[in-house]
CSV table of C-alpha atoms and ligand atoms in Angstrom, one decimal:
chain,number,residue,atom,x,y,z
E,1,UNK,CA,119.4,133.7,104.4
E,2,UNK,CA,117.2,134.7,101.5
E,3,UNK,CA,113.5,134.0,102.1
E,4,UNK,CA,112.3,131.0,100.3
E,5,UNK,CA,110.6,131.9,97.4
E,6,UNK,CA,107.1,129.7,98.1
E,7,UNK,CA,106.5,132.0,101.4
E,8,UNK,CA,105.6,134.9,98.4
E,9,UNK,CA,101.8,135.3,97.3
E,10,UNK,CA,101.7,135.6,93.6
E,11,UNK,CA,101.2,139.2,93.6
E,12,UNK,CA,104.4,139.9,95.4
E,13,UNK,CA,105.7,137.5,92.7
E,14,UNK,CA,103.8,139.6,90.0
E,15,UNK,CA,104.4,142.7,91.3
E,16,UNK,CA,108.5,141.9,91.3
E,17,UNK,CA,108.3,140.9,87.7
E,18,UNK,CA,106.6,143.9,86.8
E,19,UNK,CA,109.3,145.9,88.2
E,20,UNK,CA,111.7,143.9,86.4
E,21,UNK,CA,110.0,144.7,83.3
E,22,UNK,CA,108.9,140.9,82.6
E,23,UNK,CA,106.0,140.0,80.5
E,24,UNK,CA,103.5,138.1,82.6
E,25,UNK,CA,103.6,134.7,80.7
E,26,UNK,CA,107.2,134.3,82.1
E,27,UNK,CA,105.5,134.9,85.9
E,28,UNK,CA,103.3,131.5,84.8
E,29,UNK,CA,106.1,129.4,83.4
E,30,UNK,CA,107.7,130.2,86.7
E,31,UNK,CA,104.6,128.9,89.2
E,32,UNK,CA,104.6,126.3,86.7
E,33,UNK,CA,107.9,125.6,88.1
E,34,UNK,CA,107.4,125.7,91.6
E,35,UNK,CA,104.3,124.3,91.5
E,36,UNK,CA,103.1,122.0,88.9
E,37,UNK,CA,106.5,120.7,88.3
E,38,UNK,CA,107.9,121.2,92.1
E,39,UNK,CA,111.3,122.6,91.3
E,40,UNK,CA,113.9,122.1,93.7
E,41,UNK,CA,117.0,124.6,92.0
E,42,UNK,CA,116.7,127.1,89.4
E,43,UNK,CA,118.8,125.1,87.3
E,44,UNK,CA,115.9,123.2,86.2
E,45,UNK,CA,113.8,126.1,84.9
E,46,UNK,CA,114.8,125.9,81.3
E,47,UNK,CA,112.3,127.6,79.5
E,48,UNK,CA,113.2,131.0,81.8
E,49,UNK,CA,116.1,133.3,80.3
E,50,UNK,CA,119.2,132.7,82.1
E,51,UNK,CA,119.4,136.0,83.4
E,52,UNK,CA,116.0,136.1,85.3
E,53,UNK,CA,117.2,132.7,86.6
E,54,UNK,CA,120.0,134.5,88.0
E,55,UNK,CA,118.3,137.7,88.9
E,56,UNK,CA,115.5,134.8,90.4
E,57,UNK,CA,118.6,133.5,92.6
E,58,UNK,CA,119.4,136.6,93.7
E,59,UNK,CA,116.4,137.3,95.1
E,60,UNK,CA,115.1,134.8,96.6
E,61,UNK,CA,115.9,131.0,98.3
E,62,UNK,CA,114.3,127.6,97.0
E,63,UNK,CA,114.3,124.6,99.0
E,64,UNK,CA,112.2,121.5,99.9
E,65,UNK,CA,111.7,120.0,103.1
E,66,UNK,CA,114.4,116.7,103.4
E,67,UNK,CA,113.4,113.4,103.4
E,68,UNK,CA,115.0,112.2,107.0
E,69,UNK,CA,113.2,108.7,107.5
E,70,UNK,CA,110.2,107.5,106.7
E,71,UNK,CA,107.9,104.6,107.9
E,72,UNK,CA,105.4,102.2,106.5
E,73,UNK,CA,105.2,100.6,102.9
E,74,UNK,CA,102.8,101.3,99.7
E,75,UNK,CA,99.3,100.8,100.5
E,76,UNK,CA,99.4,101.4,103.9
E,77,UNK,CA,99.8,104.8,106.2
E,78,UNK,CA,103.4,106.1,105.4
E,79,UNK,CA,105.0,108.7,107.7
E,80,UNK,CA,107.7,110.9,106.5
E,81,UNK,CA,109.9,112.7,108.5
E,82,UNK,CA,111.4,115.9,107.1
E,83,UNK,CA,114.3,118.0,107.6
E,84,UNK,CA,113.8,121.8,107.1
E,85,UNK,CA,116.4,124.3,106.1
E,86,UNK,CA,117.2,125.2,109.9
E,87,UNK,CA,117.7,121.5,110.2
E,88,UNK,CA,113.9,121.5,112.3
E,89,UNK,CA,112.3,118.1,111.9
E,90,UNK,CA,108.5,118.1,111.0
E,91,UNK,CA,106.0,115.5,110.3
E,92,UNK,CA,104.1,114.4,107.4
E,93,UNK,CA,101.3,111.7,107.1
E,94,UNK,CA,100.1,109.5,103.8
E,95,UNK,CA,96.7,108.0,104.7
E,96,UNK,CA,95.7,105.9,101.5
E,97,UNK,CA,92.3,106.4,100.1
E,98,UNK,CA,89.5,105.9,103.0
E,99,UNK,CA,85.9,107.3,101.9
E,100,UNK,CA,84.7,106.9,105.6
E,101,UNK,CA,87.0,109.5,106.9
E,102,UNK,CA,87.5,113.3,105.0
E,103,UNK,CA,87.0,112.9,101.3
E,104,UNK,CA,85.1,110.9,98.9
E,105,UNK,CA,85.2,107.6,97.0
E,106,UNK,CA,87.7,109.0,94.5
E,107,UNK,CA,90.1,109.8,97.0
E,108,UNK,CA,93.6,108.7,96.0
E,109,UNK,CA,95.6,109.8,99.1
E,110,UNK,CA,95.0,111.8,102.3
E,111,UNK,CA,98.2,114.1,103.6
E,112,UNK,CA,98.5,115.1,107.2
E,113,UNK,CA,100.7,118.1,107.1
E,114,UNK,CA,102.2,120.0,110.2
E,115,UNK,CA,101.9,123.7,110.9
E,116,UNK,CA,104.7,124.1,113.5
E,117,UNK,CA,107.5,122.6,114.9
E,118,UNK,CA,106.2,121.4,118.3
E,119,UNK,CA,102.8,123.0,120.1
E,120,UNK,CA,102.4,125.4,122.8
E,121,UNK,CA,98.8,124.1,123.3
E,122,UNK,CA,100.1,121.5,125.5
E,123,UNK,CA,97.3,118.9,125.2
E,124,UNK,CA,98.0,116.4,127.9
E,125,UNK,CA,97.5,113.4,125.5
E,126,UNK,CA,99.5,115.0,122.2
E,127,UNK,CA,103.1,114.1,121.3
E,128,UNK,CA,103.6,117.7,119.7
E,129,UNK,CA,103.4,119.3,122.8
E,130,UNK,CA,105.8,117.4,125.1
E,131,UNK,CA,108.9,119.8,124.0
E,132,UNK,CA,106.8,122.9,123.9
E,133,UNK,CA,106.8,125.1,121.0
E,134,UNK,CA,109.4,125.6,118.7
E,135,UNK,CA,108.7,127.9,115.5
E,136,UNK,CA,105.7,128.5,113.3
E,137,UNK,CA,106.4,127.2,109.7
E,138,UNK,CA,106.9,129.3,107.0
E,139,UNK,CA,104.4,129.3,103.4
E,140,UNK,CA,106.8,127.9,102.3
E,141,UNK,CA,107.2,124.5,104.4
E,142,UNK,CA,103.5,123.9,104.6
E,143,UNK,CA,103.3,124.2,100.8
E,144,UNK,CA,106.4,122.0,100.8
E,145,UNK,CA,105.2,118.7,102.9
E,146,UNK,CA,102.9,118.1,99.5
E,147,UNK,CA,105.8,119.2,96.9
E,148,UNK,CA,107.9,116.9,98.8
E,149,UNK,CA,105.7,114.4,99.2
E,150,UNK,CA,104.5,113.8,95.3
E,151,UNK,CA,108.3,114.8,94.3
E,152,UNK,CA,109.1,111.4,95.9
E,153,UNK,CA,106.2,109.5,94.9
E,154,UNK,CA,106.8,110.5,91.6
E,155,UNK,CA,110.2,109.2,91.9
E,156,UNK,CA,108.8,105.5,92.9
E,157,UNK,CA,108.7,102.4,90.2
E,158,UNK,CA,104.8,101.5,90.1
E,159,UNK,CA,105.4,97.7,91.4
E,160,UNK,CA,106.2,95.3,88.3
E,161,UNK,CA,103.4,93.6,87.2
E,162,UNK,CA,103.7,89.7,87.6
E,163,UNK,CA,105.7,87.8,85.3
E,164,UNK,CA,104.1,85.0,83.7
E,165,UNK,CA,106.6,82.4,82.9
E,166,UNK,CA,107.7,82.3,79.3
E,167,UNK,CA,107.6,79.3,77.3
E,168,UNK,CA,111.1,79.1,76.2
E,169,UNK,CA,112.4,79.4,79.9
E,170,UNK,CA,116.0,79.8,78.5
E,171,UNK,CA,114.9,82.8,76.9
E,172,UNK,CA,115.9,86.2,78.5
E,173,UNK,CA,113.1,89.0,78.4
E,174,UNK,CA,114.2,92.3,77.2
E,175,UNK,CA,114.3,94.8,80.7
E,176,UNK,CA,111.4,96.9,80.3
E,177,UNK,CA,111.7,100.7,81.7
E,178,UNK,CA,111.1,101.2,85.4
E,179,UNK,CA,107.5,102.5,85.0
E,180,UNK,CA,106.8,105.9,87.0
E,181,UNK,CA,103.7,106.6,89.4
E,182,UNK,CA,101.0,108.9,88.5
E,183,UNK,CA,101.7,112.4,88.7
E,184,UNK,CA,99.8,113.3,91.7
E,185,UNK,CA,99.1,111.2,94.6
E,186,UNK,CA,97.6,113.6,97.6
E,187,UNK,CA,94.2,115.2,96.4
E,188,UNK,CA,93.1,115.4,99.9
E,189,UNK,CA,95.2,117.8,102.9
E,190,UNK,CA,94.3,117.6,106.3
E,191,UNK,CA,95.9,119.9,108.6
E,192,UNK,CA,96.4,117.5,111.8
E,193,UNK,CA,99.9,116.9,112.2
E,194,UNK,CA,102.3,118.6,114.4
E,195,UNK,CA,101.1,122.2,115.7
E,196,UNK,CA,97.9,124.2,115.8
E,197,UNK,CA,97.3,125.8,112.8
E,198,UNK,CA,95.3,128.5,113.7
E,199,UNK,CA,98.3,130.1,115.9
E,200,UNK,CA,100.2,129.6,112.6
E,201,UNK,CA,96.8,131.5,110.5
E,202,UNK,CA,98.9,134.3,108.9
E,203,UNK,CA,101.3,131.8,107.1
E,204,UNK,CA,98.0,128.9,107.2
E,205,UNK,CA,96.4,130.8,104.8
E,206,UNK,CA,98.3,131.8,102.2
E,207,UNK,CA,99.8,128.1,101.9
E,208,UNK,CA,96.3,126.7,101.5
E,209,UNK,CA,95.5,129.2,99.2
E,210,UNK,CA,98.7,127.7,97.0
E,211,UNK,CA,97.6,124.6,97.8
E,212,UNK,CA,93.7,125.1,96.3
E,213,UNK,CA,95.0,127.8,93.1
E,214,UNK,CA,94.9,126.6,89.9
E,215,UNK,CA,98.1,127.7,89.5
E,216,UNK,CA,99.5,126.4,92.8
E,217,UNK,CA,98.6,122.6,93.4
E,218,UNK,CA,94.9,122.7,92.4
E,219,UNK,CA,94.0,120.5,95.3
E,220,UNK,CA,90.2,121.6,96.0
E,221,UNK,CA,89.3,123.6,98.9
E,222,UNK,CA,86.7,120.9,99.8
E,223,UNK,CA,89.5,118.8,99.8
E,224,UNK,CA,91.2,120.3,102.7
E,225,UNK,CA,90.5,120.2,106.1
E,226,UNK,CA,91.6,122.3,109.1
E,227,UNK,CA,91.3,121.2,112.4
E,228,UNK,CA,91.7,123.5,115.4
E,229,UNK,CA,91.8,122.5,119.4
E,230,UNK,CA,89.5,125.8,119.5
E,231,UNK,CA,91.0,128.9,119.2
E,232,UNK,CA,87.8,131.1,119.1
E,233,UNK,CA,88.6,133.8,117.2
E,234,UNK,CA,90.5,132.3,113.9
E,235,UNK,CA,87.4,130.0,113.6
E,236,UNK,CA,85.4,133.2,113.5
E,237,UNK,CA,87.9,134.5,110.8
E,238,UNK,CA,87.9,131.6,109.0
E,239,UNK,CA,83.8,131.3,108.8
E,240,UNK,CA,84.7,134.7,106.7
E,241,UNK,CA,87.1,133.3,104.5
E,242,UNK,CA,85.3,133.4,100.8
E,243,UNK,CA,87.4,129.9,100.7
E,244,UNK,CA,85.4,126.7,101.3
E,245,UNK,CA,88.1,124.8,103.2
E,246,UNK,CA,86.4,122.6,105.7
E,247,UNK,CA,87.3,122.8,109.6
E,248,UNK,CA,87.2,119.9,111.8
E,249,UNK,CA,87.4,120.8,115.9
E,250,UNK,CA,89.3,118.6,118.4
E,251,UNK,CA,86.5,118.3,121.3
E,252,UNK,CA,87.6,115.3,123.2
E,253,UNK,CA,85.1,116.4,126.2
E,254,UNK,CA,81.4,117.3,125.9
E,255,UNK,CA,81.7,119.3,129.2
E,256,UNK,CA,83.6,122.0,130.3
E,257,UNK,CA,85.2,120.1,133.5
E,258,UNK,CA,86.1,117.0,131.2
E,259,UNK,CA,87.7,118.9,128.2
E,260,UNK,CA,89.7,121.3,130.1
E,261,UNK,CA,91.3,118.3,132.7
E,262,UNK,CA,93.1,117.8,129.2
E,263,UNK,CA,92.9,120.7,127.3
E,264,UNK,CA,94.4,123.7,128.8
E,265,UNK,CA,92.3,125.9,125.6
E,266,UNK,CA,89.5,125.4,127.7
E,267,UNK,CA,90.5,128.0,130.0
E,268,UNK,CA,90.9,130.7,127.4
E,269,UNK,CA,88.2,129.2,125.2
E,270,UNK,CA,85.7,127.3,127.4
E,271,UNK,CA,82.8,125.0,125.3
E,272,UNK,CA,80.4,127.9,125.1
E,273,UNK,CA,82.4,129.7,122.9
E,274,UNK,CA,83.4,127.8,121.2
E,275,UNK,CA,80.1,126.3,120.3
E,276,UNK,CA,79.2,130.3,120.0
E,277,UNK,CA,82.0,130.5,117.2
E,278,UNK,CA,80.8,126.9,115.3
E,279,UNK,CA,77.5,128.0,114.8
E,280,UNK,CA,78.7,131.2,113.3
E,281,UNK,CA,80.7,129.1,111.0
E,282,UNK,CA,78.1,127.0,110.0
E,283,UNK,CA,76.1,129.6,109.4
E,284,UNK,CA,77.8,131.8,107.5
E,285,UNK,CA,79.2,128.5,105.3
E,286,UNK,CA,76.4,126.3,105.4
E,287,UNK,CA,79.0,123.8,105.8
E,288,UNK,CA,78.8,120.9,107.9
E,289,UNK,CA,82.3,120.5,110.6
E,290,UNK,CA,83.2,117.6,112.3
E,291,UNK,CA,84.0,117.0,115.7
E,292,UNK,CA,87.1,114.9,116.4
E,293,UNK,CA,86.9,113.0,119.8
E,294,UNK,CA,89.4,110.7,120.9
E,295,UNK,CA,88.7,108.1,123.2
E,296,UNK,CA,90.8,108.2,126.3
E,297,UNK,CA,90.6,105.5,129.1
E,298,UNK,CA,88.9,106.5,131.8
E,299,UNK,CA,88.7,110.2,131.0
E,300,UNK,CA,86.3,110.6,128.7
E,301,UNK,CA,85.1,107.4,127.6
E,302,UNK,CA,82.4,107.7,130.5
E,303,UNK,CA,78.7,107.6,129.1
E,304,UNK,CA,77.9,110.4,130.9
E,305,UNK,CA,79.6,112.2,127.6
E,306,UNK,CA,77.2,110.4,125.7
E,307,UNK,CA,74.2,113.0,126.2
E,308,UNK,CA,76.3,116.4,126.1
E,309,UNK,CA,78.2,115.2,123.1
E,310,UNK,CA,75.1,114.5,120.9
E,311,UNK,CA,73.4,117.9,121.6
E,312,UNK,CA,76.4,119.7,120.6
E,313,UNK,CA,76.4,117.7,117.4
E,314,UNK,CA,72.8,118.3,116.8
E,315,UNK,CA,73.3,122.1,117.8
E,316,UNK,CA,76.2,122.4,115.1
E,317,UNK,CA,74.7,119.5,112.9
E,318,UNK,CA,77.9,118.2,113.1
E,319,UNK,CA,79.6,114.7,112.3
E,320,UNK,CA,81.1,112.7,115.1
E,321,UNK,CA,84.6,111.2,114.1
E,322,UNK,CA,85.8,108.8,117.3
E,323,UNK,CA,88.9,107.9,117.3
E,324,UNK,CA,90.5,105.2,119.7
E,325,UNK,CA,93.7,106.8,121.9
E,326,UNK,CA,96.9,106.3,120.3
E,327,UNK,CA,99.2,105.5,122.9
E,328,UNK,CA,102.8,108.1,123.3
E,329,UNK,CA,105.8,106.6,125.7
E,330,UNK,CA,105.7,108.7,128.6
E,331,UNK,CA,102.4,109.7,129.0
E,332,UNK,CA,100.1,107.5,130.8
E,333,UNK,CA,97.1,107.8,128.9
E,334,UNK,CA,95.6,104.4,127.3
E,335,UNK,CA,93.2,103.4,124.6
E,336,UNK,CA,90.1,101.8,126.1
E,337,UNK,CA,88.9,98.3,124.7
E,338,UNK,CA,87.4,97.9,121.4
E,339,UNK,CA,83.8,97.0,123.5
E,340,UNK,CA,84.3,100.3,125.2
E,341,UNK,CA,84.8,102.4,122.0
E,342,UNK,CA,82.1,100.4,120.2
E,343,UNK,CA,79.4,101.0,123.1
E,344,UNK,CA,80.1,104.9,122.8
E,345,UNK,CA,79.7,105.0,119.4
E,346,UNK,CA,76.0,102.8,119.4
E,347,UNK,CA,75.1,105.4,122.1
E,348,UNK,CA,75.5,108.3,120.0
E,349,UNK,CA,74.2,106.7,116.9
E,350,UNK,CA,70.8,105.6,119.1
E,351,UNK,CA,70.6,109.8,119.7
E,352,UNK,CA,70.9,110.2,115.7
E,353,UNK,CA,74.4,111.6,115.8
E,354,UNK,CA,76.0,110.9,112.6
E,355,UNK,CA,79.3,108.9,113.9
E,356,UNK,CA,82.2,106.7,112.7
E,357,UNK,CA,84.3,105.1,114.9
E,358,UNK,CA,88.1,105.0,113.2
E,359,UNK,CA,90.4,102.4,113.3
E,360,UNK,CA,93.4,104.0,113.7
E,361,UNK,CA,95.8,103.6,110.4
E,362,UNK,CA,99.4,103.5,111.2
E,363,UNK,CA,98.9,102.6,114.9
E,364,UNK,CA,101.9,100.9,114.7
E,365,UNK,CA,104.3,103.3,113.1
E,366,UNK,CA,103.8,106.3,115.3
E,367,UNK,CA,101.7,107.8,113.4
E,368,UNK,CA,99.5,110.3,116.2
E,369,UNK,CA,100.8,113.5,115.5
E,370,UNK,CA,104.2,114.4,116.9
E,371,UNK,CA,105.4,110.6,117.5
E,372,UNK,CA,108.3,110.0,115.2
E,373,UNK,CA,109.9,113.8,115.5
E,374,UNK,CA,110.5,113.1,119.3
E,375,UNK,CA,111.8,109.7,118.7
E,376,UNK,CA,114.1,111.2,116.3
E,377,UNK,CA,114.8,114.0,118.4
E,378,UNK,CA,115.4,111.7,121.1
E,379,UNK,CA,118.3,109.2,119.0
E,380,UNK,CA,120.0,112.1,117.7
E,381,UNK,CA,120.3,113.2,121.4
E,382,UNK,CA,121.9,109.8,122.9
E,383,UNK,CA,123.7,109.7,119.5
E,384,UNK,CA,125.0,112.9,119.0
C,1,LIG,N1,96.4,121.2,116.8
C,1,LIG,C1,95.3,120.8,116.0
C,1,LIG,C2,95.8,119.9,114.8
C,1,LIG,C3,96.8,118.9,115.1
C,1,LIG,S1,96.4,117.6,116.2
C,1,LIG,C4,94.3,120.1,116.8
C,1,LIG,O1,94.5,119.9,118.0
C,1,LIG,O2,93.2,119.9,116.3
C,1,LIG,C5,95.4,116.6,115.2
C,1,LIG,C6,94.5,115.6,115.9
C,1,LIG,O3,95.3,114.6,116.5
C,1,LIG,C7,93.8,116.3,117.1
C,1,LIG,O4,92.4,116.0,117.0
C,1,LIG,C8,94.5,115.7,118.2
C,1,LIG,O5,93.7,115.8,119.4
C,1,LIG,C9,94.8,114.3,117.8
C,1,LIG,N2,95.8,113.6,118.6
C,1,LIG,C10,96.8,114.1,119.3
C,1,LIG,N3,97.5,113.1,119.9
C,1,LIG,C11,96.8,112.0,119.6
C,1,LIG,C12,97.0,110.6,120.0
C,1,LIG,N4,98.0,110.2,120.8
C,1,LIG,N5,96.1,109.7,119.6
C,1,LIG,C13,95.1,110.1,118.8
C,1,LIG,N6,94.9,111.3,118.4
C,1,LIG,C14,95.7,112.3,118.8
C,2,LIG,FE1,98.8,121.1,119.9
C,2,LIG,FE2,96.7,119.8,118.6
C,2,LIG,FE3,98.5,118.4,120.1
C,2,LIG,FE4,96.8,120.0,121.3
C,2,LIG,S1,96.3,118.2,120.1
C,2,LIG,S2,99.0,119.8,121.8
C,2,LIG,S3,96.7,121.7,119.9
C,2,LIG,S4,98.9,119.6,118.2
């Protein structure tokens, strides 16, 4: 198969049209195309000669990720479950506006996009990991959760407004035209869906450089958000990245003997290094990170973790972002009770961490990372 024509940079694009002799305004109308205007067939494409369309075809492969299911209703967390091209099923999150969490108060929607299909990291809490690892994703199909995603919201009716009841009841109102969404939806990406993106860097990049171009998606790069389990030395890369994309890390345990009971990175990686490889990041960004820690019963909801966790977060000035276990059928891991959660998060707010305790959104539609593929996975296995 050809490879798809998102997984090029714009100067292998540029450089291929300069060898076929085009002028460079036709290179624009085309990342118009598969950008701006999220082309799914050349067809489409009608302000490009026929034959470049043809010699386009020839050349390369165009596709957008499948829409197989997808959960939850307008105004709430929606998860979309995607087919790709090798019939791989990947995960996609859409978190409606919430200043607490990543972005600001003009935040329309948040996407969580996958970087994999399944995870090697084998976290002994995560979904993603229960099948092992699968593939990396290409550009392509991390660039393609968002095309795919504002492709189908544009393709929504806003809701109707509400009828007020005419006065001649008999009378039959003229059917007004189905009015469309806004053109964009998702102006915020995090990376936290299924996969760890830094094992996935060499395509990573490129994608969220698409993502962040003005002519790719022109999301900014404050806007986007990677977060890692803590592999040490793409953190160090990334911390010399001229890009400002924002890294969040998954802690889960302030101490080496807690983390790595559930993280198996904590072997290759263990806290001190990884602390080593945040400062040098928020150093050489100025940029504040966030530490993700979710609350596990029993594991690490101790208060012991109270103390450790707070100095690493003063030593990185970092953010706190708690968030309450989201249970996954077979593992036999559990949320602890709200009282629990809300007494760890008083403790580190009396040491002057900066914390916010999230109520998970789409608790009830499978939404923790890797949920809804192995469902899936699991029907078309007793169906098939
Ligand atoms: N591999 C990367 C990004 C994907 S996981 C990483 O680990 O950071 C995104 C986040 O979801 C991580 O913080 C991960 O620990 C968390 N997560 C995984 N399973 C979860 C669950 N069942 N409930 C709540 N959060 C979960
Ligand atoms: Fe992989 Fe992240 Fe899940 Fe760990 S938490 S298994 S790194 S996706």
């Amino acid at each position: 198969m050809l490879p798809d024509i998102r997984s090029q940079t714009r100067e292998t694009l540029a450089a291929q049209f300069a060898a076929w002799g085009q002028p460079s305004y036709r290179l624009d109308q085309l990342l118009g195309w598969l950008y701006a205007r999220r082309a799914a067939s050349w067809d489409v494409m009608s302000n490009l000669p026929k034959a470049l369309r043809e010699e386009l075809a020839r050349t390369w492969s165009l596709h957008l990720p499948e829409l197989v299911t997808k959960q939850g209703s307008r105004d709430t967390t929606q998860k979309f479950l995607w087919r790709l091209a090798d019939g791989a099923l990947i995960e996609s999150v859409l978190i409606p506006a919430n200043p607490a969490l990543y972005g600001d108060d003009s935040d329309r929607h948040t996407l969580c996009i996958s970087t994999q299909v399944g995870c090697a990291y084998g976290c002994r809490f995560c979904a993603s990991g229960l099948d092992g690892w699968k593939r990396n994703l290409e550009i392509s199909e991390i660039v393609g959760q968002i095309l795919a995603v504002e492709r189908w919201a544009a393709s929504q009716p806003v809701e109707a407004a509400p009828v007020t009841p005419a006065a001649d009841a008999s009378a039959t109102p003229a059917p007004a035209p189905a009015p469309k969404a806004p053109e964009r939806i998702v102006n915020n990406i995090v990376v936290m869906g299924m996969g760890e993106p830094m094992a996935n860097y060499d395509h990573l990049m490129p994608a969220l450089r698409a993502l962040n171009a003005a002519w790719g998606c022109g999301i900014g790069a404050r806007k986007i958000t990677i977060s890692t389990s803590g592999v040490v030395p793409r953190i160090r890369d990334l911390a010399r990245d001229p890009l400002q994309f924002r890294l969040a890390i998954s802690l889960h345990g302030a101490t080496d003997a807690v983390r790595g009971q559930i993280m198996p990175v904590n072997r290759k990686y263990p806290l001190a290094e990884l602390t080593a490889a945040c400062e040098e990041y928020v150093k050489l960004k100025g940029k504040m990170i966030t530490l993700e820690y979710i609350l596990i019963a029993g594991v690490n909801d101790g208060l012991d973790q109270v103390l450790p966790l707070a100095d690493l977060a003063h030593r990185l000035h970092a953010k706190v972002n708690l968030i309450p276990y989201n249970k996954v059928e077979g593992l036999p891991w559990e949320r602890p009770a709200d009282d629990v959660c809300e007494t760890f998060a008083d403790q580190l707010d009396q040491h002057e961490v900066v914390v916010t305790l999230r109520r998970e959104k789409g608790h009830d539609i499978d939404a923790a990372c890797g949920q809804l593929r192995l469902k899936t996975e699991k029907q078309e296995a007793t169906t098939a």
